[in-house]
XYZ file of C-alpha atoms in Angstrom:
664
model
C 28.138 13.528 -13.992
C 29.448 10.158 -15.083
C 32.541 9.927 -17.206
C 32.070 8.651 -20.752
C 33.396 5.307 -21.806
C 36.820 4.745 -23.344
C 37.038 7.419 -26.093
C 38.532 7.091 -29.521
C 41.850 8.770 -30.180
C 40.336 12.246 -30.270
C 40.514 15.353 -28.133
C 38.226 15.741 -25.137
C 35.200 18.004 -25.282
C 36.975 21.007 -23.717
C 40.111 20.765 -25.883
C 38.022 20.280 -28.990
C 36.056 23.432 -28.140
C 39.219 25.464 -27.429
C 41.091 23.825 -30.332
C 44.092 22.970 -28.160
C 46.329 19.908 -28.149
C 44.903 17.107 -25.982
C 46.619 14.008 -24.558
C 43.523 12.339 -23.082
C 44.130 9.132 -25.051
C 47.408 8.752 -23.111
C 46.185 9.836 -19.654
C 42.864 7.946 -19.653
C 41.091 7.341 -17.253
C 42.709 10.406 -15.637
C 41.990 13.868 -16.991
C 44.149 15.277 -19.732
C 46.805 17.858 -18.891
C 44.551 20.727 -19.981
C 41.617 19.668 -17.775
C 43.527 18.478 -14.669
C 42.456 20.424 -11.616
C 40.151 22.676 -13.601
C 37.119 20.749 -14.854
C 35.945 17.278 -15.706
C 37.509 15.736 -18.811
C 34.636 14.326 -20.879
C 34.181 12.807 -24.329
C 30.419 12.920 -24.677
C 30.416 14.779 -28.010
C 32.737 12.292 -29.655
C 30.750 9.344 -28.378
C 27.438 10.827 -29.524
C 28.820 11.466 -32.995
C 29.833 7.874 -33.310
C 26.367 6.613 -32.392
C 23.315 8.795 -32.930
C 22.931 12.400 -34.003
C 21.230 14.947 -31.758
C 18.422 15.425 -34.270
C 17.719 11.696 -34.280
C 17.518 11.603 -30.487
C 15.237 14.640 -30.469
C 12.878 13.062 -32.999
C 12.870 9.852 -30.980
C 11.962 11.751 -27.821
C 9.111 13.515 -29.628
C 7.815 10.205 -30.951
C 7.884 8.640 -27.473
C 6.013 11.654 -26.099
C 3.305 11.204 -28.737
C 2.991 7.508 -27.915
C 2.652 8.307 -24.200
C -0.048 10.850 -25.023
C -1.957 8.250 -27.058
C -1.708 5.720 -24.250
C -3.000 8.235 -21.718
C -5.947 9.039 -24.012
C -6.764 5.348 -24.320
C -7.250 5.260 -20.553
C -10.100 7.762 -21.003
C -12.495 5.955 -23.412
C -15.209 8.585 -23.178
C -12.905 11.404 -24.224
C -11.319 9.277 -26.940
C -14.687 8.302 -28.401
C -15.746 11.927 -28.401
C -12.610 12.939 -30.323
C -13.115 10.156 -32.862
C -16.689 11.272 -33.347
C -15.531 14.844 -33.946
C -12.936 13.646 -36.447
C -15.557 11.652 -38.344
C -17.933 14.616 -38.383
C -15.202 16.884 -39.725
C -14.265 14.380 -42.418
C -17.908 13.947 -43.446
C -18.396 17.717 -43.566
C -15.380 18.134 -45.798
C -16.504 15.341 -48.083
C -20.037 16.713 -48.291
C -18.901 20.270 -48.988
C -16.284 19.091 -51.427
C -18.826 17.085 -53.422
C -21.123 20.094 -53.764
C -18.289 22.509 -54.478
C -17.043 21.413 -57.913
C -16.283 17.907 -56.616
C -12.790 18.734 -55.500
C -10.312 15.913 -55.094
C -9.491 15.396 -51.415
C -5.878 14.339 -51.367
C -3.814 15.494 -48.392
C -2.745 18.537 -50.407
C -6.311 19.081 -51.587
C -7.728 19.066 -48.039
C -5.300 21.714 -46.887
C -5.927 23.810 -49.961
C -9.691 23.452 -49.527
C -9.675 24.404 -45.865
C -7.352 27.368 -46.388
C -9.377 28.870 -49.210
C -11.011 32.136 -48.148
C -13.482 31.742 -50.976
C -14.814 28.583 -49.322
C -15.273 30.449 -46.042
C -17.282 33.105 -47.875
C -19.373 30.389 -49.490
C -20.183 28.998 -46.038
C -21.248 32.431 -44.787
C -23.386 32.915 -47.883
C -24.996 29.507 -47.385
C -26.433 30.570 -44.015
C -28.604 33.163 -45.745
C -29.199 31.237 -48.968
C -27.682 34.127 -50.932
C -25.955 33.818 -54.285
C -23.323 35.638 -56.293
C -26.023 37.241 -58.415
C -27.371 39.110 -55.389
C -23.942 40.622 -54.846
C -23.981 42.101 -58.337
C -26.924 44.308 -57.395
C -25.201 45.579 -54.244
C -21.892 46.655 -55.779
C -21.040 50.327 -56.172
C -19.922 50.644 -59.767
C -17.152 53.167 -59.172
C -15.321 50.614 -57.002
C -15.809 47.556 -59.187
C -15.264 48.592 -62.792
C -11.893 49.486 -64.248
C -11.575 53.104 -65.207
C -10.620 53.882 -68.798
C -7.296 55.450 -67.854
C -6.277 52.313 -65.959
C -6.915 49.815 -68.741
C -5.646 49.444 -72.308
C -7.765 52.257 -73.711
C -4.619 54.151 -74.706
C -3.838 51.355 -77.195
C -5.249 51.242 -80.669
C -7.855 48.483 -81.080
C -7.357 45.590 -83.478
C -8.905 46.066 -86.918
C -9.803 43.734 -89.768
C -6.908 45.173 -91.772
C -4.442 43.819 -89.214
C -5.238 40.251 -90.276
C -5.461 40.777 -94.040
C -8.368 39.397 -96.033
C -10.316 36.502 -94.563
C -9.036 33.910 -97.034
C -5.425 34.747 -96.142
C -6.175 34.739 -92.421
C -7.928 31.358 -92.513
C -5.103 29.999 -94.670
C -2.541 30.910 -92.006
C -4.788 29.558 -89.246
C -5.011 26.250 -91.106
C -1.218 26.104 -91.505
C -0.794 26.827 -87.803
C -2.918 23.845 -86.815
C -1.046 21.643 -89.305
C 2.524 22.676 -88.477
C 2.501 23.983 -84.895
C -0.531 22.778 -82.969
C 0.101 19.223 -84.206
C 3.161 18.944 -81.929
C 2.216 21.508 -79.250
C -1.594 21.096 -78.937
C -2.177 24.406 -77.188
C -5.458 25.366 -78.891
C -8.667 23.449 -79.496
C -9.220 23.701 -83.253
C -13.028 23.365 -83.237
C -13.495 25.816 -80.374
C -11.045 28.325 -81.863
C -12.690 28.321 -85.299
C -16.116 28.586 -83.694
C -15.123 31.667 -81.671
C -13.062 33.355 -84.395
C -15.873 35.214 -86.271
C -17.445 36.481 -83.044
C -14.348 37.393 -81.015
C -11.944 38.336 -83.781
C -11.453 41.947 -82.633
C -11.545 41.361 -78.861
C -8.111 42.413 -77.642
C -7.188 39.200 -75.829
C -8.574 36.816 -78.442
C -7.182 38.961 -81.269
C -3.728 38.794 -79.669
C -3.889 35.005 -79.848
C -5.180 35.153 -83.425
C -2.470 37.544 -84.652
C 0.252 35.245 -83.277
C -1.437 32.226 -84.850
C -1.234 34.080 -88.168
C 2.433 34.931 -87.551
C 3.316 31.275 -86.976
C 1.200 30.212 -89.941
C 3.036 32.697 -92.166
C 6.376 31.390 -90.902
C 5.515 27.869 -92.058
C 3.802 28.926 -95.291
C 5.684 27.723 -98.395
C 3.200 28.995 -100.964
C 4.965 31.828 -102.788
C 1.699 32.804 -104.473
C 0.316 33.882 -101.124
C 1.051 37.564 -100.691
C 2.090 38.295 -97.127
C 1.219 41.680 -95.628
C 4.327 43.908 -95.875
C 6.272 41.120 -97.587
C 9.317 40.228 -95.473
C 12.720 40.187 -97.185
C 13.728 36.700 -95.982
C 11.739 33.514 -95.559
C 12.871 33.122 -91.951
C 11.387 36.552 -91.185
C 7.928 35.587 -92.441
C 5.222 36.654 -90.024
C 7.275 39.477 -88.501
C 4.725 42.050 -89.701
C 2.096 40.281 -87.583
C 4.519 40.355 -84.660
C 4.860 44.125 -85.003
C 1.082 44.519 -84.814
C 0.967 42.316 -81.718
C 3.673 44.376 -79.983
C 1.675 47.563 -80.573
C -1.768 46.257 -79.616
C -1.301 43.389 -77.152
C -2.746 43.911 -73.657
C -0.489 44.931 -70.812
C -0.304 41.692 -68.824
C 1.301 43.356 -65.822
C -1.583 45.758 -65.169
C -4.725 44.156 -66.600
C -6.770 41.238 -65.329
C -5.527 38.052 -66.964
C -7.072 34.807 -68.157
C -6.101 31.707 -70.110
C -6.017 33.670 -73.389
C -3.116 35.730 -72.050
C -1.216 32.558 -71.177
C -1.871 31.134 -74.635
C -0.684 34.367 -76.267
C 2.579 34.332 -74.309
C 3.194 30.698 -75.258
C 2.553 31.453 -78.933
C 4.789 34.509 -78.713
C 7.733 32.527 -77.418
C 7.159 29.883 -80.096
C 7.658 32.592 -82.691
C 10.513 34.229 -80.778
C 12.383 30.910 -80.751
C 12.640 31.192 -84.543
C 13.905 34.782 -84.448
C 16.978 36.774 -83.444
C 15.626 37.339 -79.936
C 15.271 33.724 -78.872
C 16.799 34.291 -75.432
C 13.780 36.454 -74.582
C 11.840 33.201 -74.545
C 12.992 32.621 -70.960
C 11.362 35.869 -69.797
C 8.176 35.148 -71.725
C 7.897 31.663 -70.264
C 8.372 32.948 -66.722
C 5.615 35.521 -67.332
C 3.306 32.819 -68.685
C 4.037 30.654 -65.650
C 3.370 33.513 -63.240
C 0.002 34.262 -64.842
C -0.982 30.585 -65.014
C -0.309 30.138 -61.295
C -2.145 33.370 -60.528
C -5.324 32.222 -62.286
C -5.004 28.619 -61.061
C -4.297 26.784 -64.315
C -2.229 24.277 -62.345
C -5.322 23.245 -60.327
C -6.842 21.074 -63.026
C -9.431 19.499 -60.738
C -11.363 22.752 -60.266
C -12.475 22.735 -63.921
C -15.604 20.625 -64.356
C -16.045 21.265 -68.059
C -13.758 18.788 -69.902
C -12.851 21.363 -72.559
C -11.793 23.922 -69.935
C -9.931 21.242 -68.018
C -7.946 20.156 -71.083
C -7.347 23.770 -72.118
C -5.779 24.525 -68.746
C -3.729 21.318 -68.745
C -2.348 21.826 -72.233
C -1.430 25.451 -71.618
C 0.253 24.548 -68.347
C 2.204 21.632 -69.815
C 3.318 23.762 -72.767
C 4.908 26.025 -70.158
C 6.330 22.936 -68.440
C 7.939 21.658 -71.649
C 9.332 25.077 -72.509
C 10.748 25.390 -69.004
C 12.607 22.079 -69.285
C 13.724 22.842 -72.840
C 15.072 26.331 -72.152
C 16.738 25.242 -68.916
C 18.648 22.532 -70.777
C 19.551 24.815 -73.689
C 20.660 27.852 -71.679
C 22.004 26.151 -68.578
C 19.403 27.698 -66.253
C 17.549 26.180 -63.338
C 14.002 25.020 -63.933
C 11.218 27.214 -62.568
C 8.635 24.439 -62.226
C 9.214 21.559 -59.824
C 7.311 18.314 -60.285
C 6.348 18.250 -56.613
C 4.591 21.628 -56.873
C 1.588 20.455 -58.879
C -0.543 17.407 -59.628
C 0.928 15.527 -62.596
C -2.205 14.860 -64.661
C -1.313 14.316 -68.313
C -3.466 15.695 -71.165
C -6.073 13.401 -72.721
C -7.862 13.555 -76.103
C -11.291 15.198 -76.028
C -14.422 13.553 -77.387
C -14.401 15.979 -80.319
C -10.816 14.971 -81.168
C -11.804 11.689 -82.733
C -9.410 11.820 -85.687
C -6.379 9.544 -85.642
C -4.012 12.473 -86.134
C -5.502 14.510 -83.275
C -5.388 11.577 -80.875
C -1.814 10.775 -81.918
C -0.860 14.412 -81.297
C -2.129 14.364 -77.705
C -0.520 10.963 -77.097
C 2.781 12.269 -78.476
C 2.529 15.404 -76.328
C 1.916 13.363 -73.167
C 4.840 11.046 -73.872
C 7.112 14.007 -74.587
C 6.141 15.453 -71.194
C 7.337 12.236 -69.537
C 10.656 12.480 -71.394
C 11.208 16.105 -70.427
C 10.409 15.199 -66.852
C 13.516 12.984 -67.004
C 15.409 15.848 -68.665
C 14.540 18.044 -65.688
C 15.958 15.415 -63.317
C 19.160 15.262 -65.376
C 19.522 19.050 -65.344
C 19.003 19.127 -61.590
C 21.406 16.263 -60.910
C 24.308 17.424 -63.068
C 23.649 21.149 -63.231
C 23.284 22.136 -59.593
C 26.324 23.685 -57.859
C 28.300 21.171 -55.835
C 29.472 21.827 -52.292
C 33.203 21.651 -51.717
C 32.906 18.550 -49.539
C 30.175 16.867 -51.579
C 31.092 13.655 -53.370
C 28.902 12.160 -56.068
C 29.404 8.794 -57.726
C 28.910 10.219 -61.177
C 29.046 6.959 -63.092
C 26.289 5.483 -60.925
C 24.180 8.639 -61.295
C 24.580 8.608 -65.080
C 23.704 4.912 -65.206
C 20.504 5.603 -63.260
C 19.417 8.378 -65.616
C 20.350 6.283 -68.650
C 18.174 3.467 -67.336
C 15.239 5.873 -67.032
C 15.752 7.070 -70.605
C 15.845 3.529 -71.965
C 12.733 2.599 -69.994
C 10.946 5.615 -71.463
C 11.961 4.521 -74.965
C 10.620 1.020 -74.335
C 7.294 2.483 -73.195
C 6.675 4.510 -76.362
C 3.116 3.646 -77.529
C 2.952 1.152 -80.370
C 1.376 3.640 -82.791
C 4.319 6.025 -82.222
C 7.196 3.542 -82.433
C 9.593 4.497 -85.206
C 8.762 2.970 -88.587
C 10.303 4.264 -91.822
C 7.465 2.716 -93.844
C 4.844 5.003 -92.296
C 3.033 6.852 -95.079
C 1.384 9.568 -92.989
C 3.803 12.515 -92.781
C 2.440 13.755 -89.448
C 2.678 10.371 -87.738
C 6.171 9.855 -89.152
C 7.236 13.228 -87.751
C 5.858 12.391 -84.323
C 7.719 9.066 -84.385
C 10.933 10.782 -85.465
C 10.634 13.605 -82.939
C 10.426 11.202 -80.019
C 13.630 9.466 -81.123
C 15.387 12.768 -81.880
C 14.521 14.088 -78.416
C 15.816 10.848 -76.863
C 19.199 11.084 -78.621
C 19.451 14.817 -77.940
C 19.040 14.250 -74.204
C 21.595 11.430 -74.354
C 24.117 13.829 -75.878
C 23.216 16.517 -73.357
C 23.880 14.154 -70.449
C 27.055 12.424 -71.643
C 28.763 15.401 -73.305
C 29.711 16.740 -69.876
C 32.079 13.819 -69.381
C 33.902 13.475 -72.713
C 37.730 13.350 -72.453
C 39.638 16.605 -72.263
C 42.131 17.069 -75.145
C 45.073 17.605 -72.777
C 44.131 14.892 -70.338
C 46.906 12.332 -69.810
C 44.935 10.111 -67.454
C 42.939 7.380 -69.140
C 39.303 7.176 -68.049
C 37.166 4.358 -69.365
C 34.034 6.230 -68.335
C 35.015 9.328 -70.339
C 35.880 7.286 -73.424
C 32.533 5.496 -73.166
C 30.796 8.867 -72.798
C 32.350 10.090 -76.049
C 31.346 6.866 -77.826
C 27.746 7.140 -76.596
C 27.588 10.797 -77.672
C 29.001 9.936 -81.102
C 26.546 7.090 -81.683
C 23.645 9.283 -80.550
C 24.804 12.058 -82.903
C 24.913 9.673 -85.872
C 21.467 8.291 -85.050
C 19.970 11.755 -84.688
C 21.367 12.996 -88.003
C 20.111 9.833 -89.710
C 16.604 10.610 -88.458
C 16.821 14.204 -89.691
C 18.176 12.957 -93.020
C 15.291 10.545 -93.575
C 12.719 13.172 -92.668
C 14.212 16.303 -94.245
C 16.386 15.153 -97.148
C 14.778 11.885 -98.239
C 11.090 12.443 -97.565
C 11.419 16.249 -98.016
C 9.180 16.891 -95.010
C 9.266 20.399 -93.558
C 9.461 19.608 -89.868
C 6.648 20.830 -87.657
C 7.382 23.087 -84.705
C 9.782 21.663 -82.132
C 11.051 23.289 -78.957
C 14.337 25.165 -78.935
C 16.367 22.436 -77.222
C 15.359 19.878 -79.837
C 15.837 22.443 -82.594
C 19.424 22.724 -81.381
C 19.848 18.963 -81.944
C 21.682 19.021 -85.320
C 24.193 21.500 -83.920
C 24.750 19.366 -80.805
C 25.334 16.318 -82.992
C 27.764 18.097 -85.335
C 29.911 19.515 -82.526
C 30.192 16.049 -80.966
C 31.203 14.516 -84.302
C 33.832 17.207 -84.900
C 35.261 16.571 -81.444
C 35.250 12.818 -82.105
C 37.139 13.271 -85.389
C 39.722 15.542 -83.736
C 40.204 13.050 -80.925
C 40.606 10.089 -83.281
C 42.945 12.078 -85.550
C 45.542 12.175 -82.791
C 45.939 8.422 -83.234
C 45.695 8.467 -87.058
C 42.424 6.531 -86.824
C 39.919 8.952 -88.328
C 36.490 7.428 -88.920
C 35.543 8.389 -92.459
C 31.890 7.752 -91.636
C 32.044 10.561 -89.066
C 33.202 12.945 -91.797
C 30.270 11.775 -93.908
C 27.838 12.423 -91.079
C 29.311 15.907 -90.622
C 28.659 16.557 -94.295
C 25.148 15.210 -93.880
C 24.519 17.473 -90.880
C 25.654 20.535 -92.824
C 23.225 19.704 -95.619
C 20.458 19.371 -93.038
C 21.257 22.805 -91.593
C 21.435 24.243 -95.129
C 17.873 23.124 -95.733
C 16.600 24.259 -92.342
C 18.195 27.719 -92.474
C 15.763 28.776 -95.202
C 12.987 28.985 -92.600
C 14.944 28.906 -89.341
C 17.367 31.657 -88.362
C 18.747 29.451 -85.563
C 19.871 26.875 -88.123
C 21.666 29.598 -90.078
C 23.500 30.881 -87.019
C 24.515 27.436 -85.800
C 25.731 26.603 -89.307
C 28.091 29.596 -89.141
C 29.551 28.182 -85.927
C 29.987 24.721 -87.475
C 31.719 26.128 -90.563
C 34.091 28.052 -88.325
C 34.877 24.912 -86.329
C 35.645 23.059 -89.555
C 38.041 25.836 -90.547
C 40.018 25.896 -87.319
C 40.112 22.089 -87.191
C 41.217 21.823 -90.849
C 38.557 19.231 -91.613
C 37.868 18.870 -95.312
C 34.283 18.133 -96.215
C 32.684 18.092 -99.627
C 30.094 20.791 -99.000
C 29.984 24.488 -99.674
C 31.427 26.429 -96.752
C 30.262 29.832 -97.981
C 28.412 31.745 -95.297
C 25.334 32.535 -97.335
C 21.777 31.365 -97.804
C 21.975 28.282 -99.970
C 19.867 26.208 -102.309
C 21.744 23.081 -101.242
C 18.583 21.928 -99.466
C 17.117 21.012 -102.845
C 19.692 18.270 -103.418
C 18.610 15.572 -100.992
C 20.779 12.488 -100.714
C 20.457 9.240 -98.855
C 23.350 8.178 -96.582
C 24.555 5.571 -99.073
C 24.555 8.201 -101.825
C 26.684 10.712 -99.976
C 29.743 11.337 -102.117
C 33.138 10.174 -100.891
C 34.816 12.701 -98.644
C 37.984 14.344 -99.865
C 40.515 12.746 -97.516
C 43.669 12.767 -99.641
C 45.026 15.953 -98.050
C 44.147 15.004 -94.508
C 47.389 13.154 -93.784
C 49.472 15.989 -95.250
C 47.571 18.519 -93.190
C 48.313 16.563 -90.042
C 52.030 16.285 -90.847
C 52.684 19.715 -92.331
C 50.172 22.224 -90.991
C 49.781 21.047 -87.444
C 52.291 20.402 -84.764
C 51.312 18.844 -81.471
C 50.667 22.103 -79.649
C 48.539 23.508 -82.483
C 46.463 20.356 -82.591
C 45.964 20.543 -78.847
C 44.733 24.119 -79.277
C 42.233 22.964 -81.894
C 40.947 20.213 -79.633
C 40.723 22.652 -76.758
C 38.628 25.010 -78.886
C 36.168 22.245 -79.716
C 36.163 20.899 -76.166
C 35.467 24.360 -74.755
C 32.691 24.772 -77.285
C 30.774 21.826 -75.852
C 31.595 22.418 -72.200
C 30.988 26.089 -71.499
C 28.121 28.550 -71.353
C 25.172 28.573 -73.748
C 25.347 30.279 -77.103
C 24.442 33.947 -77.076
C 22.570 34.895 -80.226
C 21.805 38.452 -79.152
C 24.922 39.743 -80.928
C 23.680 38.377 -84.208
C 24.921 39.370 -87.643
C 23.218 42.599 -88.705
C 24.062 42.301 -92.396
C 23.672 39.436 -94.811
C 26.906 40.427 -96.636
C 29.628 38.646 -94.670
C 33.295 39.271 -95.451
C 36.448 37.310 -94.730
C 37.213 37.253 -91.012
C 40.369 39.015 -89.811
C 42.616 37.827 -86.988
C 40.735 40.077 -84.582
C 37.493 38.592 -85.830
C 38.886 35.112 -85.235
C 39.628 36.068 -81.645
C 36.042 37.254 -81.283
C 34.844 33.996 -82.814
C 36.834 32.018 -80.265
C 35.228 34.032 -77.471
C 31.893 33.453 -79.137
C 32.503 29.705 -79.234
C 33.346 29.760 -75.553
C 29.682 30.556 -74.880
C 28.155 27.753 -76.934
C 27.068 25.372 -74.208
C 26.278 25.461 -70.522
C 28.961 25.347 -67.871
C 29.935 21.843 -66.828
C 30.140 21.747 -63.040
C 31.790 18.477 -62.024
C 33.976 19.535 -59.089
C 33.776 17.070 -56.264
C 32.485 14.272 -58.462
C 33.950 10.801 -58.308
C 34.600 9.307 -61.751
C 35.795 5.958 -60.481
């Protein structure tokens, strides 16, 4: 064996393996003291590491072997021509069979899927005898093919007309659902649903969808003259009586055969759950909906020839996709759906959906999918655990994601670009929602890198991150203000992550005020925006329990930070939502005591503790609403309660994992 060339100042192969001291760099070209008289002193491993990896050499050898095989085949033209002919025949057979079998798309993935399908093999066998599926029906033994009563949902009570109330009430709630929920999450086809309703009303699967449609319609119903079944005590509990009926009579999805109606029911259920005390259950519901959708092939859009069925499957699947991205961002979980696992074919308006509002809804939904695709990339990039030796140029990664967000904003369709002069309430909401989602994702990305209160090292990147978060928070609250307080629009359904937007914005603004207060440079406009955000939550909490709970957290933060704002800080349901004010009309904030508070009530260590509380609130695990308040009569918090609150705040946001990241 030949000796390797002059090595670098490293141990020889034997000493490196035994982890002993080596002096080969001094004794070269003679053997080192450890190898002398025993074995050859080599440095092949060190040399190979400097040049090419073993895997690269192996791949290169395999490639050369393939090239040699091709060259040897070229020397045998008869054999090569025969193989080419066979390849062409196979390709033609696949194309011919694919065109007669639902015209499947033959991408590389599609070919493999087509060839591996056992159903296609059975179709080929059946084609030899010209038999059809109908002939099989006559040959089946019934006891093996039909579900026995004890195995199905026969133990459950069937749906009745009384479950839905009188027809006028039911259709009223259905109409509200399509106005307030389906207009932003176009899960159901309105014409098809209304056409099937009289005929299929009491079918268990269809009725489960209908009862949840009524629950969501009741939640968004503002007409006090409409008598709800078993009238709920609070507006944000509207529709809960329908939910109780669903829980008693819904099919068992784990044991019964499933179809697209089951997926739609689970999506509707989590929409309602996201406005209730059990919103964290939405993760489980979405995973169940995803499992069923994959089981019945909703992700294989190309197999549906009927355009209505194709769009139904796409919209149900992308509702799951949006919820997956939304819940992952809100709760700090990993996404279940990967973009590479399915064909990304966006929903399109149907021929029947010829109204401007319906077309705008589908266009909005498709553009929101593109935005949440970027959100998924952000969650994966900054949320995945980092290896101890892994270094990431975080500023470059953030810049790349920010560029994608800005490009998405530039590509918003002209009819959905933000315009305050838009008269149509639905179109204005769609415009606003796109911008709100954009700013919410900006905050979600940059909040991980805001300065720590006790940090003594100056970081331009962290200061810029706080500034970007603050500007995004102001912009988001301005959009909510125009929509909710100026135009008095009751916002249509939005996903949980976007629904958390006002809270995200307020926490950032509180942190910004605390940070600027250390230098006696408090931005009064930030205090005004905090006041504005509280008024927004006051209005939203009437119909949204999440808004009420997040408002409690904000009021607590204001207390511990000693920030004086001119709004009621009573923890109660409020009528403040009736007094809508434009930004220029917001009353001057009471700031006269602020300087005294800083000088008298706070010393440096106390102020650091306050900043740490707020910083921890935006950096740690997601908020847990399962331990919600059981009574509406809240009393003054004791010191022990304050300790519990601080623990509660420590679970507000997802864990920020930045170890091993390079901020320079």
